[in-house]
Short mmCIF file of C-alpha atoms in Angstrom, two decimals:
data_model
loop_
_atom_site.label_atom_id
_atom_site.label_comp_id
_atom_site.label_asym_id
_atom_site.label_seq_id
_atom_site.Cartn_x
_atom_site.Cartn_y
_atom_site.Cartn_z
CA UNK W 18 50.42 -106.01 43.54
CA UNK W 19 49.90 -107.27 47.25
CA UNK W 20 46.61 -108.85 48.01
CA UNK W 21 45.85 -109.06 51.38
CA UNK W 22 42.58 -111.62 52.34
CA UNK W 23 40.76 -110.81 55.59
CA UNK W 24 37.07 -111.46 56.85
CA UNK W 25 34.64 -108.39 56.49
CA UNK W 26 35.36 -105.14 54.70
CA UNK W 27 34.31 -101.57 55.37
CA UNK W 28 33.28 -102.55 59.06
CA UNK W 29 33.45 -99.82 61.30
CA UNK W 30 35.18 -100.93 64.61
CA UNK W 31 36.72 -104.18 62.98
CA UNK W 32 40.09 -103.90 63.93
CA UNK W 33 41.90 -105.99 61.93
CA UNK W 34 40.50 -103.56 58.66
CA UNK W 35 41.53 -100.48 60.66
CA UNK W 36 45.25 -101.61 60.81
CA UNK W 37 44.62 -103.09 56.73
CA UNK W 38 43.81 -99.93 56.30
CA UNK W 39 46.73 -98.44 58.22
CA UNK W 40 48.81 -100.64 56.26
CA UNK W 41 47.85 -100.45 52.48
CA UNK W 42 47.97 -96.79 53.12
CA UNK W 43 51.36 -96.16 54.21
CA UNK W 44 52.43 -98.77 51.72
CA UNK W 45 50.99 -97.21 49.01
CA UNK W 46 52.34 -94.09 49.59
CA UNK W 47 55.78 -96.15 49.40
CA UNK W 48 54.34 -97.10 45.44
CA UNK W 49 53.37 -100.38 46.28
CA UNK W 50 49.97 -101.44 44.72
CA UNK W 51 47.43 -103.10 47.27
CA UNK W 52 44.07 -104.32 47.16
CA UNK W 53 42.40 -105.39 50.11
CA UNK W 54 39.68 -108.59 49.50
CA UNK W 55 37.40 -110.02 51.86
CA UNK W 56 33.17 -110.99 52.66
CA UNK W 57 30.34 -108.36 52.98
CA UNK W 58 26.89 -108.57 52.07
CA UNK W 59 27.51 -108.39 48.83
CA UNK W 60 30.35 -107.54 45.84
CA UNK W 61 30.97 -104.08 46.39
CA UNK W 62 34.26 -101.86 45.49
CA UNK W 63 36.02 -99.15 46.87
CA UNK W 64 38.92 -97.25 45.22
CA UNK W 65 40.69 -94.93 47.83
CA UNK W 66 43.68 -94.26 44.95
CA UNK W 67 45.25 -95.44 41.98
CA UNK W 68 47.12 -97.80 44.38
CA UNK W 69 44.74 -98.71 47.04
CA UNK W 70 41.34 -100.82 46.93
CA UNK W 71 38.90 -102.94 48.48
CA UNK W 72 36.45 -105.50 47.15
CA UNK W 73 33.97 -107.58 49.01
CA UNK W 74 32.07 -110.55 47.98
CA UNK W 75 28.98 -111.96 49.35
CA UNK W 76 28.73 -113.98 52.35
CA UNK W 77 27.18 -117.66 52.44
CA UNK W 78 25.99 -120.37 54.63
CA UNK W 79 27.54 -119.93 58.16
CA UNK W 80 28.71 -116.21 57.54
CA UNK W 81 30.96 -116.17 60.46
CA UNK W 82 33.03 -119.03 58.42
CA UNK W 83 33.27 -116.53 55.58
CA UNK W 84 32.45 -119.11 52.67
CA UNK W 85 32.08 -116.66 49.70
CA UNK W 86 30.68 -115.93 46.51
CA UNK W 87 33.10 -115.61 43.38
CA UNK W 88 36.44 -115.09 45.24
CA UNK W 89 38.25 -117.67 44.15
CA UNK W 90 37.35 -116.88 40.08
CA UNK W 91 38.32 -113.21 41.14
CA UNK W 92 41.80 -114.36 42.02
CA UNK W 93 42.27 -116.32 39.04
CA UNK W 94 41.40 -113.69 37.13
CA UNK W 95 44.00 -111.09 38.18
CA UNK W 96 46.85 -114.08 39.09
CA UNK W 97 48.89 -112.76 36.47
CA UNK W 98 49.44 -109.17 38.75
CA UNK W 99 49.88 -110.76 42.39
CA UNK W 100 53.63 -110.60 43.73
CA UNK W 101 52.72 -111.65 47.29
CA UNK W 102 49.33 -113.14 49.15
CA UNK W 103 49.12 -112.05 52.58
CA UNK W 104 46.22 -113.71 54.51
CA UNK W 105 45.04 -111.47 57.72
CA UNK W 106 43.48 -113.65 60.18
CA UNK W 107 42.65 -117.52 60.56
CA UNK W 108 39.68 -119.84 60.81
CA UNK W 109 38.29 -118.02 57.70
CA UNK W 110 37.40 -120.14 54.86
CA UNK W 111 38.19 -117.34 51.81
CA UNK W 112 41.98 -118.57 53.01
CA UNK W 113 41.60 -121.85 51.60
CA UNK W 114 40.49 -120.46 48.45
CA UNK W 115 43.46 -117.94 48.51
CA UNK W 116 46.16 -120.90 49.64
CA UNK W 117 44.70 -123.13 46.83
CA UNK W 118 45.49 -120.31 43.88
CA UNK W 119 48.97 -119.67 45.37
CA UNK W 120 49.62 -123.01 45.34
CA UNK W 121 48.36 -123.43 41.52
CA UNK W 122 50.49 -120.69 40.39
CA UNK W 123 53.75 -120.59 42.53
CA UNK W 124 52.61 -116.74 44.79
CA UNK W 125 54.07 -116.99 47.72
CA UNK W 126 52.23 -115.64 50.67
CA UNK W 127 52.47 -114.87 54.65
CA UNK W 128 49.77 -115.38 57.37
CA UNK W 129 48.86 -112.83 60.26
CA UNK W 130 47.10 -114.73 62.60
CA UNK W 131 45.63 -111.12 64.47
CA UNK W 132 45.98 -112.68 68.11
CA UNK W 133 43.61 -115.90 67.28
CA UNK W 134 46.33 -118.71 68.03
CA UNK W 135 46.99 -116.64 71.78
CA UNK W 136 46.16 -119.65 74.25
CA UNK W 137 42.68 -117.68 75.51
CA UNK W 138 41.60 -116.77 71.99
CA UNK W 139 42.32 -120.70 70.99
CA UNK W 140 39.56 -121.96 73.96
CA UNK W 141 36.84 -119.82 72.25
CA UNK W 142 34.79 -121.68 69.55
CA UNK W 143 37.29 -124.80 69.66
CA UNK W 144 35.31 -127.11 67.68
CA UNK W 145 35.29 -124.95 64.98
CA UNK W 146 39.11 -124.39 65.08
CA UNK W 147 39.69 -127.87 65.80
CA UNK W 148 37.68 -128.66 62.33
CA UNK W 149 38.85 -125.96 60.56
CA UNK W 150 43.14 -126.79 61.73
CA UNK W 151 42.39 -130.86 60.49
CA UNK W 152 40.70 -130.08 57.11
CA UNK W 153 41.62 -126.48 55.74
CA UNK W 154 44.65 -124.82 57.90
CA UNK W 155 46.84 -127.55 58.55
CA UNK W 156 48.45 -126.73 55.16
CA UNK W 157 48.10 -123.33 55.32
CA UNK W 158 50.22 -123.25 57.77
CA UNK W 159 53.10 -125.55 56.68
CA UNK W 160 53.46 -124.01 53.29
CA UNK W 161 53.40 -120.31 54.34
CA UNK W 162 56.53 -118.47 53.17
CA UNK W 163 56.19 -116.26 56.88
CA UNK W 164 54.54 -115.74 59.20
CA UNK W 165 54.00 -112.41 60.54
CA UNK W 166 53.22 -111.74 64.32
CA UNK W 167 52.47 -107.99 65.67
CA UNK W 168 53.96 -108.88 68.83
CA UNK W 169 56.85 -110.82 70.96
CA UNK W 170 54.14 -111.92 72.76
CA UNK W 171 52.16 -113.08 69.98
CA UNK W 172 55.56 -114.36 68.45
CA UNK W 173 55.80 -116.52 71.39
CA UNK W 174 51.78 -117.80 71.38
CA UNK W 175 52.13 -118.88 67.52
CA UNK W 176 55.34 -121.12 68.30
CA UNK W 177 53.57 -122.70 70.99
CA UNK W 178 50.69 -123.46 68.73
CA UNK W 179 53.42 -125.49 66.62
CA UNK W 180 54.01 -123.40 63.32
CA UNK W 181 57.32 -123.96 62.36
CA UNK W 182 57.91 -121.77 59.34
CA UNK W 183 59.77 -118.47 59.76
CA UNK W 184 57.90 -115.84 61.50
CA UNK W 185 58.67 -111.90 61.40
CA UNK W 186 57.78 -109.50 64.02
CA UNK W 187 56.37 -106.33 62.62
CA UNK W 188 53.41 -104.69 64.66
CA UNK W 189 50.35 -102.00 62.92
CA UNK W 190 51.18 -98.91 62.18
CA UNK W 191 49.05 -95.75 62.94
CA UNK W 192 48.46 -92.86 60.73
CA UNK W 193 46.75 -89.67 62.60
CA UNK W 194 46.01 -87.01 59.96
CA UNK W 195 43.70 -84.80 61.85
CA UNK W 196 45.28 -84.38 65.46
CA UNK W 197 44.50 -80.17 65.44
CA UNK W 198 40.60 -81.13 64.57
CA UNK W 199 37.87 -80.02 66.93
CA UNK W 200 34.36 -80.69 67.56
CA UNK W 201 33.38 -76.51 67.93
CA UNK W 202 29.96 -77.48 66.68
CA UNK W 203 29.29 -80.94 69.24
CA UNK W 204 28.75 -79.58 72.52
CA UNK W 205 26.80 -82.29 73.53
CA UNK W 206 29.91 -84.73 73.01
CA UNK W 207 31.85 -82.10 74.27
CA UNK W 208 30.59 -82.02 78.15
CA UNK W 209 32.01 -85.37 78.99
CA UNK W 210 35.34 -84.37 79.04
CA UNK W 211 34.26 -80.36 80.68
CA UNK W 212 35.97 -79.82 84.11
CA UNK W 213 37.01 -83.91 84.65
CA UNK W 214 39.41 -86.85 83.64
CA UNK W 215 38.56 -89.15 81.37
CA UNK W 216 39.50 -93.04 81.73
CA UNK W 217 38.19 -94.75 78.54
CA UNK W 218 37.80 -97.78 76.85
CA UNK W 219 37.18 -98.04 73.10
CA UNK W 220 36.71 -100.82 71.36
CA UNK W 221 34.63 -104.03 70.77
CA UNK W 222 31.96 -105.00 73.48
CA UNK W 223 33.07 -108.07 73.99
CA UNK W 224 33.73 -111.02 76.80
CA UNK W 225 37.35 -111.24 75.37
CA UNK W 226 37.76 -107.63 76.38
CA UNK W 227 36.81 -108.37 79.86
CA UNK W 228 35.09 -104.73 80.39
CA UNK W 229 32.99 -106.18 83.44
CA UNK W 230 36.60 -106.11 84.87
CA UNK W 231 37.03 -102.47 84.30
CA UNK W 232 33.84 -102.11 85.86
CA UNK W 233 34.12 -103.61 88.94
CA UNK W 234 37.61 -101.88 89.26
CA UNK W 235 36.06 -98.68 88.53
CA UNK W 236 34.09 -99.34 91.86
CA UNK W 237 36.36 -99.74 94.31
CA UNK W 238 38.95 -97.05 93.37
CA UNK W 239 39.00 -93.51 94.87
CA UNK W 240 37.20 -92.66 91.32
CA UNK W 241 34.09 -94.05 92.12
CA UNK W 242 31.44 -91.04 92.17
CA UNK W 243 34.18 -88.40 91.81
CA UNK W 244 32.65 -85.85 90.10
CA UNK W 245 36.63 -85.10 88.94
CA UNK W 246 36.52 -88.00 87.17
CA UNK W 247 34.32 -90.17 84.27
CA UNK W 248 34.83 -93.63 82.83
CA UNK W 249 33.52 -93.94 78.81
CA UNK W 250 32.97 -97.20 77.54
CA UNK W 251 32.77 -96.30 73.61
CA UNK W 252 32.13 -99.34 71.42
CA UNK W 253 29.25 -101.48 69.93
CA UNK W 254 28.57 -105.27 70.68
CA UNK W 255 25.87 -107.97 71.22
CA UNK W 256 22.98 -106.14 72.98
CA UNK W 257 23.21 -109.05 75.71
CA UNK W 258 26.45 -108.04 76.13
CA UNK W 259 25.82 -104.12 76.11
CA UNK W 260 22.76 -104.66 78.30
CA UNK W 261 24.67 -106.67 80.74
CA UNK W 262 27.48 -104.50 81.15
CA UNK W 263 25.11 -101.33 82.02
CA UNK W 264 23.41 -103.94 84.30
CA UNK W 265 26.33 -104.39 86.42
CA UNK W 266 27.22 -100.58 86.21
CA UNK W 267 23.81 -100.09 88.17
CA UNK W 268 23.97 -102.68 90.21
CA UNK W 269 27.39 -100.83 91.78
CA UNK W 270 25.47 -97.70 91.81
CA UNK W 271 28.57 -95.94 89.36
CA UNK W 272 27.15 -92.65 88.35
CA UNK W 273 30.32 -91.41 86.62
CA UNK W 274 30.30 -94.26 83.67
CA UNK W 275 28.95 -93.07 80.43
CA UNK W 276 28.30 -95.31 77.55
CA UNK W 277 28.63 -93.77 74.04
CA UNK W 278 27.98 -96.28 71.63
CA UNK W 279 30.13 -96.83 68.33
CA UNK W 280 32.63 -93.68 68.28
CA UNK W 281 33.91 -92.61 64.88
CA UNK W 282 35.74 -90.27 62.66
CA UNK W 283 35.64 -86.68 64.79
CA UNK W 284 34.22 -87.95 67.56
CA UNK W 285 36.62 -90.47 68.00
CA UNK W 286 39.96 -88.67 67.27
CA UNK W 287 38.50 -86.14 70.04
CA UNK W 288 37.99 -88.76 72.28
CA UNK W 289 41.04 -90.03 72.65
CA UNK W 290 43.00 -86.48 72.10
CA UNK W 291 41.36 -85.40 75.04
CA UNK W 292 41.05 -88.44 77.63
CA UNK W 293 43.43 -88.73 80.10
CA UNK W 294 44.02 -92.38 79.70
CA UNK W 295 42.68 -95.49 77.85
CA UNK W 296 42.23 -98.73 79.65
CA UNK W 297 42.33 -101.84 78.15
CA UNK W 298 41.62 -104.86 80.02
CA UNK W 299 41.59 -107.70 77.68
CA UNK W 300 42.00 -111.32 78.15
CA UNK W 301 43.91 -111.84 74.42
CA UNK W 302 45.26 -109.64 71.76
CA UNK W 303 48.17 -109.23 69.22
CA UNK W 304 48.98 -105.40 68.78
CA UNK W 305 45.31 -103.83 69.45
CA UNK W 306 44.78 -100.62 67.49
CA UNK W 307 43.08 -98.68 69.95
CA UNK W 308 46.19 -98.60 72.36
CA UNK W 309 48.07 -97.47 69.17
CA UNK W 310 45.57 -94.91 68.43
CA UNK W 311 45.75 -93.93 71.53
CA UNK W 312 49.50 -92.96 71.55
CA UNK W 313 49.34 -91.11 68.27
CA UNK W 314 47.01 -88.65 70.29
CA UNK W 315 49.63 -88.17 73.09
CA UNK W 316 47.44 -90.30 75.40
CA UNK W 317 48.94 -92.71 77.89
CA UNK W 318 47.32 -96.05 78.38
CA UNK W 319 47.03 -98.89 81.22
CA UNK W 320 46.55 -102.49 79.57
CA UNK W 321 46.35 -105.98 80.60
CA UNK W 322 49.61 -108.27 80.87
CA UNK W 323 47.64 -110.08 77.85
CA UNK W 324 47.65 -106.81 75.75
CA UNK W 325 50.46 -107.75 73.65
CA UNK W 326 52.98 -104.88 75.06
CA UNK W 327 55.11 -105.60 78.00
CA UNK W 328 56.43 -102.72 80.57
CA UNK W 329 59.32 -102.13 79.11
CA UNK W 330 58.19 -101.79 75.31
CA UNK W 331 55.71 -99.01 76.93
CA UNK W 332 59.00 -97.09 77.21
CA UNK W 333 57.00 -95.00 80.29
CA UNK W 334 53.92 -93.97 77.85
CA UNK W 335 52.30 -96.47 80.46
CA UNK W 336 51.20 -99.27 82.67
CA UNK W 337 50.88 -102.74 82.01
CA UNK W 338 49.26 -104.56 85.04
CA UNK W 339 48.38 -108.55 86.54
CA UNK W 340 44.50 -108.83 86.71
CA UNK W 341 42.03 -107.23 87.76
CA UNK W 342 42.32 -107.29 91.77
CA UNK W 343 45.76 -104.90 90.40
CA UNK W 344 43.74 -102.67 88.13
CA UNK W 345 41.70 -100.32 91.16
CA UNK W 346 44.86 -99.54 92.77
CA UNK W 347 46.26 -98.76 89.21
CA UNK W 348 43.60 -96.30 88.27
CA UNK W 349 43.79 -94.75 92.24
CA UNK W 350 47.95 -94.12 91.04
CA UNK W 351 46.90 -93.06 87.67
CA UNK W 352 44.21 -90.19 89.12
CA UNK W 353 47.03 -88.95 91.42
CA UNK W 354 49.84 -88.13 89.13
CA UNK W 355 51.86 -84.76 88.61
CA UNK W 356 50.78 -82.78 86.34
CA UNK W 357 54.73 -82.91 85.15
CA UNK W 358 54.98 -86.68 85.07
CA UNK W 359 51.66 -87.01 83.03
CA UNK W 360 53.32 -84.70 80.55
CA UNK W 361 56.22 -86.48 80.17
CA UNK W 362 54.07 -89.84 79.73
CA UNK W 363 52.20 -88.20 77.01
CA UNK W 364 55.62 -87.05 74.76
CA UNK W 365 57.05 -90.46 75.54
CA UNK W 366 53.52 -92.00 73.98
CA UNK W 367 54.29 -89.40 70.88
CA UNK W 368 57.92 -90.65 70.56
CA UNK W 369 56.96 -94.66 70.74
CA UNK W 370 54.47 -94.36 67.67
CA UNK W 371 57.32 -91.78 65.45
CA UNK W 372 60.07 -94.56 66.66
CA UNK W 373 58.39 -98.05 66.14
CA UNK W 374 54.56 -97.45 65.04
CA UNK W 375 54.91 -95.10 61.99
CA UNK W 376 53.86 -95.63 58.84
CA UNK W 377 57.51 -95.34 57.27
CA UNK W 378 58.51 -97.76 59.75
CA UNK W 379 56.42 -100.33 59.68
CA UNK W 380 56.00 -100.30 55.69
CA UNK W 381 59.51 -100.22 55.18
CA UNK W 382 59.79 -103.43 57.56
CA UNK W 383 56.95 -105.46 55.23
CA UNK W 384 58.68 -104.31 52.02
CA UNK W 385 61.55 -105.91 53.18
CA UNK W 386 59.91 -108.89 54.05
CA UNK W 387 58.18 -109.69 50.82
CA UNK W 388 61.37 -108.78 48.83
CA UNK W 389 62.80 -111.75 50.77
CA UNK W 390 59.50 -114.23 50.48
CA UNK W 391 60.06 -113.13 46.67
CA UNK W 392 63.32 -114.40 46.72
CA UNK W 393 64.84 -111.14 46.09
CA UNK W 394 66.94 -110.59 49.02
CA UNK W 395 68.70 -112.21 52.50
CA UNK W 396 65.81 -112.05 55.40
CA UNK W 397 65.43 -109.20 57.04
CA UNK W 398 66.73 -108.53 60.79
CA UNK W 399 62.48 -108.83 61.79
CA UNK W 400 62.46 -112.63 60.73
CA UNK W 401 62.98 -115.28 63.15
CA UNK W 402 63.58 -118.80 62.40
CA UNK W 403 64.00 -120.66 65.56
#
């Protein structure tokens, strides 16, 4: 069995459990047992199949620290089952409990830092990080078997940091099950997208996500007021956050922004099927789901250079652009394409997530990976050791 240790379980919108998720389920249908294990509000179980679960425990003290209740007795209980320990995500104390067990008992196991040793991500909450790299993480990261990065960009951020140990580069995968659904009995969802383009962002409300940037960009572009055209900002956050963000929306007098809150299951597989692009104009990321999403609906995107994709691994399903003085003459391009050249950006988006973003893929490449950590085979062709 693969464990895999993150922070909370069963959040909606947490994207780091949306590509767990991703990934225990196209591993399991591979035969590999999983179980996902991580903080809540309390010790709670879900069983999606005989191969696939998810177990919280409660939170404690500072619960963005993710000190928990009974995790580390869990692991010793089922120690005897555990082939590999992946830990998903840093600064999270249920990792020192995890490292400490595989240390006791000989498991190897491989750390996905999710973007948070990118240079930007790194200035956020530095004390903490600071503490946390002295006292818990320093051996967490010198004893790892691999680690994995979803990126060449985040490849490149985690060697700066100064991990050493061998790192592979295998991205999320993205399942879409229910691309022919439709939301025949939502027409009040439906008339955002009625007669119009749709630019949209989905994700976390966040400062990281720079969205104020989008904003201001949505301003000054030939967009601004068009009735041809609507920018959705779908996503949930701090309310100062939220609140300031439809601030500055009034303040520029943008009629043609609509804010739709947390998006989910229907509604959010219609929403990106049927926008004409997604924006994302973050300041740090690894691989973020939503742009993945976003292909597996046929839906072109236009990121920041700090979205973890470059140009050219796009492959034309996109733009990747400099800041945010680039991103209003971006979106003026964007609203003027051919109708042929947008269709050939959408079947190029299709191809990218059946070549490189699949589930068979991507499984496949971790397989191989923990075979190796296991000491079962030569490293795979993902694994880098310079």
């Amino acid at each position: 069995m693969i464990i895999y240790i993150t922070g909370d379980v069963f959040e909606r919108g947490c994207g780091t459990y949306t590509a767990l998720s991703q990934t225990t389920k196209g591993l399991s249908r591979r035969g590999v047992s999983t179980l996902i294990v991580g903080s809540g509000r309390g010790y709670k179980v879900k069983e999606y199949s005989k191969l696939r679960r998810a177990i919280s425990f409660k939170k404690i003290f500072w619960k963005n620290l993710h000190f928990t209740l009974g995790l580390s007795d869990y692991l010793n209980s089922i120690v005897n089952k555990v082939r590999v320990v992946s830990m998903e995500g840093v600064w999270l104390y249920s990792n020192r409990h995890a490292y400490i067990v595989c240390q006791e008992n000989n498991i190897p196991y491989m750390l996905t830092p999710h973007g948070n040793l990118n240079e930007y991500a790194l200035s956020i909450s530095k004390f903490k990080k600071f503490f946390f790299k002295k006292y818990f993480y320093s051996e967490i990261f010198d004893n790892a078997a691999c680690i994995r990065a979803l990126s060449f960009q985040e490849y490149l951020a985690i060697r700066k940091f100064g991990i050493k140990a061998p790192i592979c580069i295998i991205p999320n995968s993205v399942i879409s099950e229910n691309n022919n659904l439709k939301l025949s009995k939502d027409s009040s969802f439906k008339k955002y997208f009625l007669n119009r383009k749709v630019f949209t962002y989905l994700g976390r409300l966040h400062s990281i996500k720079n969205i104020e940037g989008v904003i201001k960009a949505w301003s000054t572009s030939i967009t601004f007021n068009n009735k041809e055209f609507s920018l959705i900002i779908a996503g949930e956050g701090s309310s100062d956050y939220t609140k300031s963000l439809k601030s500055l929306a009034r303040s520029l007098n943008i009629e043609n922004i609509i804010f739709l809150g947390g998006v989910w299951g229907l509604k959010k597989e219609f929403l990106l099927r049927e926008s004409f692009f997604t924006i994302l104009n973050s300041k740090s990321e690894a691989l973020p789901m939503s742009i993945l999403e976003s292909f597996s609906y046929g839906t072109p995107v236009a990121i920041s250079k700090f979205s973890g994709l470059s140009q050219k691994e796009l492959k034309g399903s996109g733009f990747v652009y400099e800041g945010d003085d680039i991103l209003s003459t971006l979106i003026d391009k964007i609203s003027k394409l051919e109708v042929k050249e947008y269709r050939v950006m959408q079947l190029r988006a299709l191809r990218l997530i059946s070549i490189s973003y699949s589930p068979e893929v991507v499984s496949q490449n971790i397989i191989d990976v923990y075979s190796w950590i296991e000491g079962d085979c030569p490293p795979p062709s993902t694994v880098i050791f310079d």
